[in-house]
Amino acid sequence: RAHHSLVSAENAVSTQAEYHCDGWGIGYYLEEEPYLFRAAKGAAEDHRFLLLSESLRSSTFLVHVRRATVGDIDSLNSHPFRHGAWMFAHNGTIFDFDKIEDRLLAEVLPEFRPLIFGSTDSERYFYFLLSYMTRAGISKSGRGKVDIEIAAKAQHEAISTIFSWCQELGIDAPKANYILTNGSVMFARRAGLELYLSTQKKTCREVLQCKEKDKFCLNTVFPKLKTVHHTPRACKHLLVASEPTGEENIWEEIPDGGLVSIDANLMLRLHEAPQPFWVTWPACVTRHPKRENVIAYAE
């Protein structure tokens, strides 16, 4: 079922939606098929958000509440965005987007361009990333096996390109955090804003119903995130959020520029960019205010 961080945690998404009130969306998967619900009103005032949060059952969720920067308040501009099995949510903004939009769209595969229906930088960012991955040999539909390392390298190249354009044109460093999933694998990129993950808990409100005999998630001794690009970390669940949603989870801050992935076997990896694209902006990380908030859960 949907994770309690959506509605009942100390800093639940429904609480965050009070100040991110320009739209919301929930993406989820049933029997490997993607489903998506998006709305243009605030989640805090939309009874459908609470209804879906309490009733949905899935092993993978991607949830976003929007604070509009680029693009109108419209359900077409609400996140997540979907293509095939791929779903994507962006937290942040690409400043002075009009100055690089033509360059970015020129890199988007021609077959993807007619599929951009909204007016946000985020949707274009999604198809830009997807184009780089497709050229690298990753399935554009998100079906079948995904090579984690190849996909990560393609994403590094894509975001490095955007940062290099911004540097060339004297544009402020973009806030380019995102989560990308096909329901079996998930990628979470930190680029300019806070991003956290949790695989372990201090306590668990569902411990009596848990079917895991060893209560693996309550193990407080585990490999630290900075080591898992050498040896992947085995997980039972992964929670990624723009800001910690509650005290029961043990939260780790993803390093800026870092990309984490979790594969179909729930093995967590940190992919560090080979050439740090963010170092030319020493004050790149902005902690407040946030443009949107995004949370993803996989088990």
Short mmCIF file of C-alpha atoms in Angstrom, two decimals:
data_model
loop_
_atom_site.label_atom_id
_atom_site.label_comp_id
_atom_site.label_asym_id
_atom_site.label_seq_id
_atom_site.Cartn_x
_atom_site.Cartn_y
_atom_site.Cartn_z
CA ARG A 1 0.00 0.00 0.00
CA ALA A 2 1.02 3.64 -0.31
CA HIS A 3 3.70 4.62 2.20
CA HIS A 4 2.50 6.48 5.32
CA SER A 5 4.91 9.30 4.43
CA LEU A 6 2.27 10.52 1.97
CA VAL A 7 -0.33 11.45 4.58
CA SER A 8 0.49 10.52 8.18
CA ALA A 9 4.21 11.08 8.81
CA GLU A 10 5.49 14.12 10.74
CA ASN A 11 6.40 15.89 7.49
CA ALA A 12 4.09 14.02 5.14
CA VAL A 13 3.69 14.99 1.49
CA SER A 14 0.15 16.15 2.26
CA THR A 15 1.64 18.64 4.75
CA GLN A 16 4.29 19.83 2.29
CA ALA A 17 1.51 20.32 -0.26
CA GLU A 18 0.18 23.25 1.76
CA TYR A 19 3.01 25.38 0.34
CA HIS A 20 3.49 23.42 -2.89
CA CYS A 21 -0.04 23.97 -4.08
CA ASP A 22 0.16 24.23 -7.88
CA GLY A 23 -0.58 20.61 -8.72
CA TRP A 24 0.23 17.06 -7.74
CA GLY A 25 0.65 13.61 -9.20
CA ILE A 26 0.99 9.97 -8.17
CA GLY A 27 2.62 7.36 -10.39
CA TYR A 28 2.55 3.67 -9.51
CA TYR A 29 2.85 0.22 -11.06
CA LEU A 30 0.56 -2.81 -11.11
CA GLU A 31 1.92 -6.03 -12.62
CA GLU A 32 4.71 -3.97 -14.24
CA GLU A 33 2.23 -1.63 -15.94
CA PRO A 34 2.50 2.10 -15.16
CA TYR A 35 -0.46 4.13 -13.95
CA LEU A 36 -0.53 7.87 -13.44
CA PHE A 37 -2.92 10.37 -11.87
CA ARG A 38 -2.23 14.12 -12.10
CA ALA A 39 -4.17 17.19 -11.05
CA ALA A 40 -3.76 20.96 -11.29
CA LYS A 41 -5.03 21.84 -7.81
CA GLY A 42 -3.17 21.55 -4.53
CA ALA A 43 -2.99 18.08 -2.96
CA ALA A 44 -3.84 19.54 0.46
CA GLU A 45 -7.25 20.65 -0.83
CA ASP A 46 -7.96 17.73 -3.16
CA HIS A 47 -9.79 14.80 -1.56
CA ARG A 48 -8.59 12.54 -4.37
CA PHE A 49 -5.00 12.75 -3.08
CA LEU A 50 -6.02 11.37 0.31
CA LEU A 51 -8.25 8.75 -1.30
CA LEU A 52 -5.51 7.47 -3.61
CA SER A 53 -2.83 7.63 -0.90
CA GLU A 54 -4.90 5.44 1.39
CA SER A 55 -6.18 2.96 -1.18
CA LEU A 56 -3.39 2.29 -3.70
CA ARG A 57 -1.32 -0.90 -3.54
CA SER A 58 2.01 -1.07 -5.37
CA SER A 59 5.67 -1.92 -4.82
CA THR A 60 6.76 1.37 -6.46
CA PHE A 61 5.35 4.87 -6.03
CA LEU A 62 6.47 8.23 -7.39
CA VAL A 63 4.71 11.24 -5.87
CA HIS A 64 5.17 14.94 -6.59
CA VAL A 65 3.64 18.18 -5.32
CA ARG A 66 4.31 21.20 -7.50
CA ARG A 67 5.20 24.81 -6.91
CA ALA A 68 5.08 26.34 -10.38
CA THR A 69 8.06 28.20 -11.84
CA VAL A 70 8.17 27.47 -15.58
CA GLY A 71 4.79 26.68 -17.15
CA ASP A 72 1.15 27.33 -16.28
CA ILE A 73 -0.83 25.65 -13.53
CA ASP A 74 -2.29 22.83 -15.60
CA SER A 75 -2.56 19.07 -15.17
CA LEU A 76 -0.35 18.70 -18.26
CA ASN A 77 2.39 20.43 -16.29
CA SER A 78 1.96 18.39 -13.12
CA HIS A 79 4.52 15.70 -12.41
CA PRO A 80 5.29 12.83 -12.79
CA PHE A 81 5.65 12.66 -16.57
CA ARG A 82 5.41 9.30 -18.31
CA HIS A 83 6.71 7.67 -21.48
CA GLY A 84 6.11 3.94 -21.81
CA ALA A 85 7.04 2.47 -18.44
CA TRP A 86 9.34 5.37 -17.58
CA MET A 87 8.10 7.95 -15.07
CA PHE A 88 9.97 11.10 -14.09
CA ALA A 89 9.64 13.88 -11.51
CA HIS A 90 11.85 16.97 -11.26
CA ASN A 91 12.53 19.11 -8.20
CA GLY A 92 13.95 22.51 -9.06
CA THR A 93 14.16 24.77 -12.08
CA ILE A 94 16.44 25.45 -15.02
CA PHE A 95 17.01 29.19 -14.76
CA ASP A 96 16.64 31.33 -17.90
CA PHE A 97 15.35 28.22 -19.61
CA ASP A 98 14.42 30.15 -22.74
CA LYS A 99 18.15 30.73 -23.39
CA ILE A 100 18.94 27.01 -23.65
CA GLU A 101 15.58 25.57 -24.72
CA ASP A 102 16.44 25.43 -28.43
CA ARG A 103 19.72 23.65 -27.71
CA LEU A 104 18.02 21.20 -25.40
CA LEU A 105 15.21 20.39 -27.83
CA ALA A 106 17.75 19.88 -30.61
CA GLU A 107 19.16 17.03 -28.50
CA VAL A 108 15.72 15.46 -27.96
CA LEU A 109 15.05 12.63 -30.40
CA PRO A 110 12.63 13.73 -33.17
CA GLU A 111 10.19 10.96 -32.25
CA PHE A 112 9.88 12.36 -28.71
CA ARG A 113 9.27 16.01 -29.59
CA PRO A 114 5.58 15.64 -30.57
CA LEU A 115 4.98 13.93 -27.21
CA ILE A 116 5.77 17.07 -25.20
CA PHE A 117 2.31 18.42 -24.38
CA GLY A 118 3.02 20.78 -21.47
CA SER A 119 5.00 24.00 -21.17
CA THR A 120 7.51 23.17 -18.41
CA ASP A 121 11.27 22.90 -18.40
CA SER A 122 10.76 19.65 -16.47
CA GLU A 123 8.97 17.73 -19.23
CA ARG A 124 11.60 18.79 -21.73
CA TYR A 125 14.32 17.78 -19.25
CA PHE A 126 12.69 14.32 -19.04
CA TYR A 127 12.75 13.73 -22.79
CA PHE A 128 16.29 15.14 -22.97
CA LEU A 129 17.47 12.52 -20.45
CA LEU A 130 15.45 9.81 -22.16
CA SER A 131 17.04 10.70 -25.51
CA TYR A 132 20.55 10.31 -24.10
CA MET A 133 19.61 6.96 -22.58
CA THR A 134 17.99 5.76 -25.81
CA ARG A 135 21.10 6.64 -27.83
CA ALA A 136 23.14 4.64 -25.30
CA GLY A 137 21.02 1.55 -25.97
CA ILE A 138 18.53 1.75 -23.09
CA SER A 139 14.95 0.82 -24.00
CA LYS A 140 13.01 4.01 -24.71
CA SER A 141 9.85 2.28 -23.51
CA GLY A 142 11.42 1.20 -20.23
CA ARG A 143 10.47 -2.40 -20.91
CA GLY A 144 12.86 -5.27 -20.34
CA LYS A 145 16.23 -5.32 -18.63
CA VAL A 146 17.95 -1.98 -17.99
CA ASP A 147 21.74 -1.88 -17.73
CA ILE A 148 22.20 0.29 -14.64
CA GLU A 149 25.75 1.39 -15.42
CA ILE A 150 25.02 2.34 -19.04
CA ALA A 151 21.90 4.24 -18.02
CA ALA A 152 23.80 6.07 -15.26
CA LYS A 153 26.59 7.07 -17.64
CA ALA A 154 24.07 8.43 -20.16
CA GLN A 155 22.39 10.47 -17.43
CA HIS A 156 25.75 11.87 -16.31
CA GLU A 157 26.47 12.96 -19.88
CA ALA A 158 23.05 14.56 -20.26
CA ILE A 159 23.16 16.66 -17.12
CA SER A 160 26.80 17.62 -17.69
CA THR A 161 25.72 19.03 -21.06
CA ILE A 162 23.05 21.21 -19.45
CA PHE A 163 25.46 22.51 -16.83
CA SER A 164 28.09 23.31 -19.49
CA TRP A 165 25.53 25.32 -21.49
CA CYS A 166 24.55 27.29 -18.41
CA GLN A 167 28.18 28.00 -17.60
CA GLU A 168 28.90 29.10 -21.17
CA LEU A 169 25.94 31.49 -21.20
CA GLY A 170 26.48 32.85 -17.69
CA ILE A 171 23.26 31.35 -16.36
CA ASP A 172 22.91 30.40 -12.69
CA ALA A 173 23.48 26.73 -11.95
CA PRO A 174 20.22 24.83 -12.53
CA LYS A 175 18.37 23.09 -9.74
CA ALA A 176 18.06 19.75 -11.46
CA ASN A 177 17.16 17.04 -8.92
CA TYR A 178 15.05 14.23 -10.34
CA ILE A 179 13.72 10.73 -9.81
CA LEU A 180 13.34 8.37 -12.76
CA THR A 181 11.86 4.87 -12.61
CA ASN A 182 10.31 2.15 -14.76
CA GLY A 183 8.91 0.31 -11.76
CA SER A 184 11.78 -2.19 -11.65
CA VAL A 185 14.78 0.14 -11.41
CA MET A 186 14.97 3.64 -9.99
CA PHE A 187 17.42 6.52 -10.32
CA ALA A 188 17.59 9.56 -8.04
CA ARG A 189 19.81 12.51 -8.96
CA ARG A 190 20.85 15.30 -6.64
CA ALA A 191 21.90 18.46 -8.48
CA GLY A 192 21.59 21.72 -6.60
CA LEU A 193 18.95 20.98 -3.96
CA GLU A 194 18.76 18.66 -0.98
CA LEU A 195 17.88 15.01 -1.60
CA TYR A 196 17.69 12.23 0.96
CA LEU A 197 17.25 8.48 0.99
CA SER A 198 16.39 5.90 3.60
CA THR A 199 16.77 2.13 3.55
CA GLN A 200 16.75 1.58 7.32
CA LYS A 201 14.50 2.54 10.22
CA LYS A 202 14.93 3.33 13.89
CA THR A 203 11.42 2.05 14.59
CA CYS A 204 8.57 0.72 12.44
CA ARG A 205 4.86 1.16 13.02
CA GLU A 206 4.20 -1.92 10.88
CA VAL A 207 6.62 -4.27 12.64
CA LEU A 208 3.86 -6.60 13.87
CA GLN A 209 2.51 -7.04 10.34
CA CYS A 210 5.94 -7.36 8.73
CA LYS A 211 6.61 -10.74 7.11
CA GLU A 212 10.40 -10.32 7.15
CA LYS A 213 11.66 -12.67 9.85
CA ASP A 214 14.97 -10.91 10.41
CA LYS A 215 13.45 -7.38 10.43
CA PHE A 216 16.28 -6.36 8.10
CA CYS A 217 15.08 -2.74 7.86
CA LEU A 218 15.64 -2.25 11.60
CA ASN A 219 19.33 -3.09 11.33
CA THR A 220 21.10 0.16 12.23
CA VAL A 221 24.54 -1.11 11.16
CA PHE A 222 24.85 -0.89 7.37
CA PRO A 223 27.36 0.29 4.71
CA LYS A 224 27.40 4.07 4.41
CA LEU A 225 26.25 5.63 1.15
CA LYS A 226 29.70 6.87 0.14
CA THR A 227 30.92 3.25 -0.02
CA VAL A 228 28.18 1.73 -2.18
CA HIS A 229 29.67 2.73 -5.53
CA HIS A 230 32.29 0.07 -4.78
CA THR A 231 29.99 -2.57 -3.26
CA PRO A 232 26.19 -2.28 -3.72
CA ARG A 233 24.07 -2.30 -0.57
CA ALA A 234 21.28 -4.87 -0.26
CA CYS A 235 17.95 -3.31 0.73
CA LYS A 236 14.41 -4.36 1.49
CA HIS A 237 13.00 -0.95 0.63
CA LEU A 238 14.14 2.46 -0.59
CA LEU A 239 12.55 5.79 0.26
CA VAL A 240 13.84 8.92 -1.55
CA ALA A 241 12.57 12.38 -0.62
CA SER A 242 13.31 16.06 -1.15
CA GLU A 243 13.20 16.46 2.61
CA PRO A 244 12.93 13.89 5.42
CA THR A 245 9.32 12.92 6.01
CA GLY A 246 9.60 11.44 9.49
CA GLU A 247 11.78 10.56 12.45
CA GLU A 248 11.34 6.79 12.29
CA ASN A 249 13.55 6.54 9.19
CA ILE A 250 17.34 6.77 9.17
CA TRP A 251 18.03 9.42 6.53
CA GLU A 252 21.20 9.80 4.47
CA GLU A 253 21.95 12.88 2.37
CA ILE A 254 22.85 12.08 -1.23
CA PRO A 255 26.04 13.99 -2.18
CA ASP A 256 25.49 16.87 -4.58
CA GLY A 257 26.04 15.71 -8.15
CA GLY A 258 25.50 12.13 -7.05
CA LEU A 259 23.18 9.65 -8.75
CA VAL A 260 21.84 6.68 -6.80
CA SER A 261 20.17 3.68 -8.35
CA ILE A 262 18.33 0.64 -7.11
CA ASP A 263 17.91 -2.37 -9.37
CA ALA A 264 15.25 -5.06 -9.63
CA ASN A 265 17.04 -7.04 -6.90
CA LEU A 266 16.96 -4.02 -4.56
CA MET A 267 20.70 -3.44 -4.72
CA LEU A 268 21.57 0.20 -4.02
CA ARG A 269 24.46 1.93 -5.82
CA LEU A 270 25.97 5.41 -5.82
CA HIS A 271 27.21 6.58 -9.23
CA GLU A 272 29.56 9.52 -8.86
CA ALA A 273 29.91 11.74 -11.92
CA PRO A 274 33.35 11.15 -13.51
CA GLN A 275 33.75 14.90 -14.08
CA PRO A 276 31.91 16.90 -11.42
CA PHE A 277 29.72 19.29 -13.36
CA TRP A 278 28.75 21.33 -10.32
CA VAL A 279 32.15 22.38 -8.94
CA THR A 280 32.31 25.63 -10.92
CA TRP A 281 29.46 26.97 -8.76
CA PRO A 282 30.78 26.78 -5.15
CA ALA A 283 27.43 27.87 -3.74
CA CYS A 284 25.43 25.58 -5.99
CA VAL A 285 23.39 23.87 -3.26
CA THR A 286 20.30 25.81 -2.25
CA ARG A 287 18.49 24.59 0.83
CA HIS A 288 15.48 26.95 0.74
CA PRO A 289 13.10 27.64 -0.79
CA LYS A 290 12.16 24.47 -2.63
CA ARG A 291 10.45 24.64 -5.99
CA GLU A 292 8.66 21.32 -5.73
CA ASN A 293 8.76 18.31 -3.46
CA VAL A 294 9.10 14.77 -4.67
CA ILE A 295 9.10 11.39 -2.96
CA ALA A 296 9.58 7.89 -4.29
CA TYR A 297 9.22 4.51 -2.62
CA ALA A 298 10.25 1.05 -3.79
CA GLU A 299 10.15 -2.34 -2.12
#
